[in-house]
Amino acid sequence: MRAAAIHAPSSDRMPGMLFSATPKDLKGTDHSLLDDKTRKRRPKTFGMDVKAYLRSVIPHLESGMKTSKSKDILSADEVLQWSHSLEKLLSNPTGQDVFGSFLKSEFSEENIEFWLACEDYRKTESDLLQKKAEKIYKAFVHSDAAKQINIDFCTRESTAKKIKAPTSTCFDEAQKTIYTLMEKDSYPRFLKSNIYLNLLNDLQANSLK
């Protein structure tokens, strides 16, 4: 199945999206990877239980899903919207989780973790900015960060200076760089991946029953 054409958001501004849930820490969510066998063989019962399949991909997803009484746990149309743009994908809480699981399989989960941390940081109260800015910087931006993001030297240095007197926008430049990286690199591969195509195909098949 071919993915729908991707319409990249305007490059002169960061997309206005809400952070779905405040992380307990900056280590990121504990996404589960699909093992090789799971990637090669789609679950036979997926059409019968979309919720169970999603839990097998992302164990913690249960808390963010609609109740079992809901007719549509996750619709095919909703998942198809994810192929319209990275902005559409990241504006959806479930989309964030599924994309995060894909990035973890590519060993680049620090990108979405940083992006989400920045979304959360932007809503931080002014008296807490300093502490949170230092935490994000040490986790993702510092040259010795355990989950160092891939940004250029000038952006890294500029961000280091900004957090000395932090504002709600001091990570905007670095966040925009990472967003563009995901948009041009990881996102196109995600749309061609088994994790996305199998999910979409099975939801579409399930909707016809």
mmCIF file of C-alpha atoms in Angstrom:
data_model
loop_
_atom_site.group_PDB
_atom_site.id
_atom_site.type_symbol
_atom_site.label_atom_id
_atom_site.label_comp_id
_atom_site.label_asym_id
_atom_site.label_seq_id
_atom_site.Cartn_x
_atom_site.Cartn_y
_atom_site.Cartn_z
ATOM 1 C CA MET A 1 0.000 0.000 0.000
ATOM 2 C CA ARG A 2 1.289 3.387 -0.870
ATOM 3 C CA ALA A 3 1.297 6.089 1.743
ATOM 4 C CA ALA A 4 -0.562 9.305 0.971
ATOM 5 C CA ALA A 5 1.399 12.307 -0.189
ATOM 6 C CA ILE A 6 3.131 14.148 2.594
ATOM 7 C CA HIS A 7 2.545 17.870 2.933
ATOM 8 C CA ALA A 8 5.369 19.328 4.965
ATOM 9 C CA PRO A 9 4.424 22.132 7.355
ATOM 10 C CA SER A 10 5.798 25.601 6.754
ATOM 11 C CA SER A 11 9.487 25.769 7.635
ATOM 12 C CA ASP A 12 9.342 29.266 9.070
ATOM 13 C CA ARG A 13 7.474 28.319 12.199
ATOM 14 C CA MET A 14 7.154 25.485 14.639
ATOM 15 C CA PRO A 15 3.835 23.623 14.309
ATOM 16 C CA GLY A 16 1.407 24.525 17.081
ATOM 17 C CA MET A 17 0.793 21.246 18.829
ATOM 18 C CA LEU A 18 -0.136 20.241 22.308
ATOM 19 C CA PHE A 19 1.882 17.846 24.450
ATOM 20 C CA SER A 20 -0.398 14.917 25.203
ATOM 21 C CA ALA A 21 0.939 14.015 28.634
ATOM 22 C CA THR A 22 3.634 15.330 30.908
ATOM 23 C CA PRO A 23 6.410 12.722 31.206
ATOM 24 C CA LYS A 24 7.421 11.672 34.715
ATOM 25 C CA ASP A 25 11.008 12.248 33.714
ATOM 26 C CA LEU A 26 13.090 12.915 30.646
ATOM 27 C CA LYS A 27 14.112 9.334 30.088
ATOM 28 C CA GLY A 28 11.207 8.937 27.698
ATOM 29 C CA THR A 29 8.429 6.419 27.577
ATOM 30 C CA ASP A 30 9.169 2.741 27.765
ATOM 31 C CA HIS A 31 8.124 1.751 24.277
ATOM 32 C CA SER A 32 8.319 -1.964 23.442
ATOM 33 C CA LEU A 33 10.019 -3.019 20.241
ATOM 34 C CA LEU A 34 8.442 -5.455 17.866
ATOM 35 C CA ASP A 35 10.710 -8.479 17.539
ATOM 36 C CA ASP A 36 11.650 -9.765 14.114
ATOM 37 C CA LYS A 37 8.972 -12.420 14.070
ATOM 38 C CA THR A 38 6.257 -9.892 14.897
ATOM 39 C CA ARG A 39 7.440 -7.536 12.161
ATOM 40 C CA LYS A 40 7.387 -10.313 9.545
ATOM 41 C CA ARG A 41 4.021 -11.765 10.515
ATOM 42 C CA ARG A 42 0.988 -9.677 11.239
ATOM 43 C CA PRO A 43 -1.189 -10.922 14.120
ATOM 44 C CA LYS A 44 -4.063 -13.065 12.853
ATOM 45 C CA THR A 45 -6.416 -11.714 15.505
ATOM 46 C CA PHE A 46 -5.646 -8.055 14.904
ATOM 47 C CA GLY A 47 -8.912 -7.348 13.129
ATOM 48 C CA MET A 48 -10.762 -8.781 16.105
ATOM 49 C CA ASP A 49 -8.875 -6.825 18.752
ATOM 50 C CA VAL A 50 -7.136 -3.618 17.721
ATOM 51 C CA LYS A 51 -6.614 -2.689 21.355
ATOM 52 C CA ALA A 52 -4.658 -5.883 22.083
ATOM 53 C CA TYR A 53 -2.391 -5.306 19.098
ATOM 54 C CA LEU A 54 -1.602 -1.763 20.141
ATOM 55 C CA ARG A 55 -0.829 -2.972 23.659
ATOM 56 C CA SER A 56 1.609 -5.507 22.171
ATOM 57 C CA VAL A 57 3.439 -2.656 20.457
ATOM 58 C CA ILE A 58 3.199 -0.144 23.287
ATOM 59 C CA PRO A 59 2.358 -1.678 26.689
ATOM 60 C CA HIS A 60 1.547 1.633 28.374
ATOM 61 C CA LEU A 61 -0.886 2.687 25.642
ATOM 62 C CA GLU A 62 -3.902 1.337 27.539
ATOM 63 C CA SER A 63 -4.106 4.380 29.798
ATOM 64 C CA GLY A 64 -4.344 6.744 26.865
ATOM 65 C CA MET A 65 -6.948 4.853 24.856
ATOM 66 C CA LYS A 66 -10.681 5.285 24.747
ATOM 67 C CA THR A 67 -12.730 2.951 26.927
ATOM 68 C CA SER A 68 -13.691 -0.471 25.622
ATOM 69 C CA LYS A 69 -17.299 0.777 25.440
ATOM 70 C CA SER A 70 -16.283 3.111 22.634
ATOM 71 C CA LYS A 71 -17.222 1.796 19.196
ATOM 72 C CA ASP A 72 -14.002 3.019 17.622
ATOM 73 C CA ILE A 73 -10.854 2.504 19.669
ATOM 74 C CA LEU A 74 -8.765 3.858 16.813
ATOM 75 C CA SER A 75 -10.244 4.481 13.376
ATOM 76 C CA ALA A 76 -8.640 3.847 10.007
ATOM 77 C CA ASP A 77 -9.386 7.453 9.020
ATOM 78 C CA GLU A 78 -7.551 8.694 12.098
ATOM 79 C CA VAL A 79 -4.469 6.622 11.257
ATOM 80 C CA LEU A 80 -4.650 7.629 7.593
ATOM 81 C CA GLN A 81 -4.486 11.262 8.715
ATOM 82 C CA TRP A 82 -1.024 10.543 10.122
ATOM 83 C CA SER A 83 0.288 10.210 6.556
ATOM 84 C CA HIS A 84 -0.755 13.770 5.673
ATOM 85 C CA SER A 85 2.046 15.396 7.647
ATOM 86 C CA LEU A 86 4.308 14.911 10.633
ATOM 87 C CA GLU A 87 2.306 17.644 12.325
ATOM 88 C CA LYS A 88 -0.859 15.532 12.018
ATOM 89 C CA LEU A 89 0.942 12.498 13.397
ATOM 90 C CA LEU A 90 2.410 14.289 16.414
ATOM 91 C CA SER A 91 -0.851 16.055 17.235
ATOM 92 C CA ASN A 92 -2.356 12.650 18.002
ATOM 93 C CA PRO A 93 -1.406 11.050 21.362
ATOM 94 C CA THR A 94 -1.561 7.524 19.937
ATOM 95 C CA GLY A 95 0.386 8.683 16.900
ATOM 96 C CA GLN A 96 3.130 9.996 19.182
ATOM 97 C CA ASP A 97 3.376 6.597 20.853
ATOM 98 C CA VAL A 98 3.400 4.540 17.654
ATOM 99 C CA PHE A 99 5.947 6.863 16.016
ATOM 100 C CA GLY A 100 8.034 6.754 19.199
ATOM 101 C CA SER A 101 8.030 2.960 19.059
ATOM 102 C CA PHE A 102 9.214 3.115 15.451
ATOM 103 C CA LEU A 103 12.003 5.564 16.336
ATOM 104 C CA LYS A 104 13.120 3.282 19.140
ATOM 105 C CA SER A 105 13.439 0.457 16.618
ATOM 106 C CA GLU A 106 15.800 2.758 14.687
ATOM 107 C CA PHE A 107 17.688 3.781 17.839
ATOM 108 C CA SER A 108 16.675 7.426 17.459
ATOM 109 C CA GLU A 109 13.973 7.751 20.122
ATOM 110 C CA GLU A 110 15.839 10.686 21.662
ATOM 111 C CA ASN A 111 14.441 12.880 18.892
ATOM 112 C CA ILE A 112 10.787 12.531 19.813
ATOM 113 C CA GLU A 113 11.638 12.488 23.530
ATOM 114 C CA PHE A 114 13.394 15.840 23.151
ATOM 115 C CA TRP A 115 10.604 17.252 21.009
ATOM 116 C CA LEU A 116 7.980 16.253 23.569
ATOM 117 C CA ALA A 117 10.094 17.592 26.420
ATOM 118 C CA CYS A 118 10.258 20.944 24.619
ATOM 119 C CA GLU A 119 6.488 20.984 24.137
ATOM 120 C CA ASP A 120 6.075 20.408 27.861
ATOM 121 C CA TYR A 121 8.762 22.955 28.752
ATOM 122 C CA ARG A 122 7.025 25.704 26.786
ATOM 123 C CA LYS A 123 4.068 25.446 29.179
ATOM 124 C CA THR A 124 6.226 25.584 32.307
ATOM 125 C CA GLU A 125 5.632 28.289 34.910
ATOM 126 C CA SER A 126 8.345 30.947 34.971
ATOM 127 C CA ASP A 127 9.645 30.083 38.449
ATOM 128 C CA LEU A 128 10.332 26.500 37.306
ATOM 129 C CA LEU A 129 12.004 27.297 33.991
ATOM 130 C CA GLN A 130 15.578 27.273 35.284
ATOM 131 C CA LYS A 131 15.391 23.824 36.837
ATOM 132 C CA LYS A 132 13.586 22.233 33.911
ATOM 133 C CA ALA A 133 15.803 23.941 31.304
ATOM 134 C CA GLU A 134 18.929 22.557 32.955
ATOM 135 C CA LYS A 135 17.405 19.098 33.097
ATOM 136 C CA ILE A 136 16.519 19.102 29.388
ATOM 137 C CA TYR A 137 19.900 20.526 28.458
ATOM 138 C CA LYS A 138 21.814 17.890 30.415
ATOM 139 C CA ALA A 139 19.646 15.066 29.074
ATOM 140 C CA PHE A 140 19.661 15.967 25.374
ATOM 141 C CA VAL A 141 21.789 18.979 24.392
ATOM 142 C CA HIS A 142 25.046 18.834 26.358
ATOM 143 C CA SER A 143 27.971 17.340 24.456
ATOM 144 C CA ASP A 144 28.139 14.522 27.029
ATOM 145 C CA ALA A 145 24.373 13.928 27.198
ATOM 146 C CA ALA A 146 23.336 10.288 27.374
ATOM 147 C CA LYS A 147 20.631 10.955 24.759
ATOM 148 C CA GLN A 148 22.408 13.645 22.797
ATOM 149 C CA ILE A 149 20.376 14.975 19.884
ATOM 150 C CA ASN A 150 21.887 15.613 16.471
ATOM 151 C CA ILE A 151 22.144 19.404 16.170
ATOM 152 C CA ASP A 152 24.898 21.612 14.775
ATOM 153 C CA PHE A 153 27.572 23.224 16.936
ATOM 154 C CA CYS A 154 26.144 26.744 16.652
ATOM 155 C CA THR A 155 22.668 25.640 17.767
ATOM 156 C CA ARG A 156 24.158 23.693 20.668
ATOM 157 C CA GLU A 157 26.217 26.693 21.798
ATOM 158 C CA SER A 158 23.330 29.104 21.340
ATOM 159 C CA THR A 159 21.053 26.893 23.445
ATOM 160 C CA ALA A 160 23.704 26.645 26.172
ATOM 161 C CA LYS A 161 23.791 30.433 26.426
ATOM 162 C CA LYS A 162 20.011 30.785 26.447
ATOM 163 C CA ILE A 163 19.441 28.475 29.409
ATOM 164 C CA LYS A 164 21.611 30.713 31.609
ATOM 165 C CA ALA A 165 18.655 33.086 31.629
ATOM 166 C CA PRO A 166 15.920 30.733 30.423
ATOM 167 C CA THR A 167 12.689 31.771 28.774
ATOM 168 C CA SER A 168 9.873 29.581 27.478
ATOM 169 C CA THR A 169 11.404 29.713 23.982
ATOM 170 C CA CYS A 170 15.054 28.949 24.706
ATOM 171 C CA PHE A 171 14.836 25.472 23.117
ATOM 172 C CA ASP A 172 12.847 26.550 20.058
ATOM 173 C CA GLU A 173 15.809 26.612 17.683
ATOM 174 C CA ALA A 174 16.999 23.147 18.692
ATOM 175 C CA GLN A 175 13.459 21.778 18.669
ATOM 176 C CA LYS A 176 12.861 23.083 15.159
ATOM 177 C CA THR A 177 16.090 21.424 13.996
ATOM 178 C CA ILE A 178 15.009 18.058 15.419
ATOM 179 C CA TYR A 179 11.502 18.404 14.009
ATOM 180 C CA THR A 180 12.942 19.007 10.539
ATOM 181 C CA LEU A 181 15.263 16.025 10.958
ATOM 182 C CA MET A 182 12.349 13.743 11.855
ATOM 183 C CA GLU A 183 10.207 15.172 9.076
ATOM 184 C CA LYS A 184 12.778 14.616 6.339
ATOM 185 C CA ASP A 185 14.407 11.437 7.627
ATOM 186 C CA SER A 186 12.420 9.213 10.000
ATOM 187 C CA TYR A 187 8.859 10.178 9.082
ATOM 188 C CA PRO A 188 9.001 9.015 5.415
ATOM 189 C CA ARG A 189 10.402 5.654 6.556
ATOM 190 C CA PHE A 190 7.711 5.378 9.217
ATOM 191 C CA LEU A 191 5.003 5.686 6.551
ATOM 192 C CA LYS A 192 6.565 2.741 4.696
ATOM 193 C CA SER A 193 7.161 0.643 7.805
ATOM 194 C CA ASN A 194 5.323 -2.524 8.805
ATOM 195 C CA ILE A 195 4.267 -0.984 12.085
ATOM 196 C CA TYR A 196 2.316 1.748 10.272
ATOM 197 C CA LEU A 197 1.106 -0.099 7.164
ATOM 198 C CA ASN A 198 -0.045 -3.188 9.072
ATOM 199 C CA LEU A 199 -1.905 -1.011 11.559
ATOM 200 C CA LEU A 200 -3.624 0.955 8.789
ATOM 201 C CA ASN A 201 -4.430 -2.106 6.646
ATOM 202 C CA ASP A 202 -5.941 -4.043 9.522
ATOM 203 C CA LEU A 203 -7.981 -1.098 10.758
ATOM 204 C CA GLN A 204 -9.360 -0.613 7.256
ATOM 205 C CA ALA A 205 -10.206 -4.323 7.007
ATOM 206 C CA ASN A 206 -11.806 -4.252 10.448
ATOM 207 C CA SER A 207 -13.970 -1.273 9.516
ATOM 208 C CA LEU A 208 -15.553 -3.285 6.696
ATOM 209 C CA LYS A 209 -16.797 -6.018 9.029
#
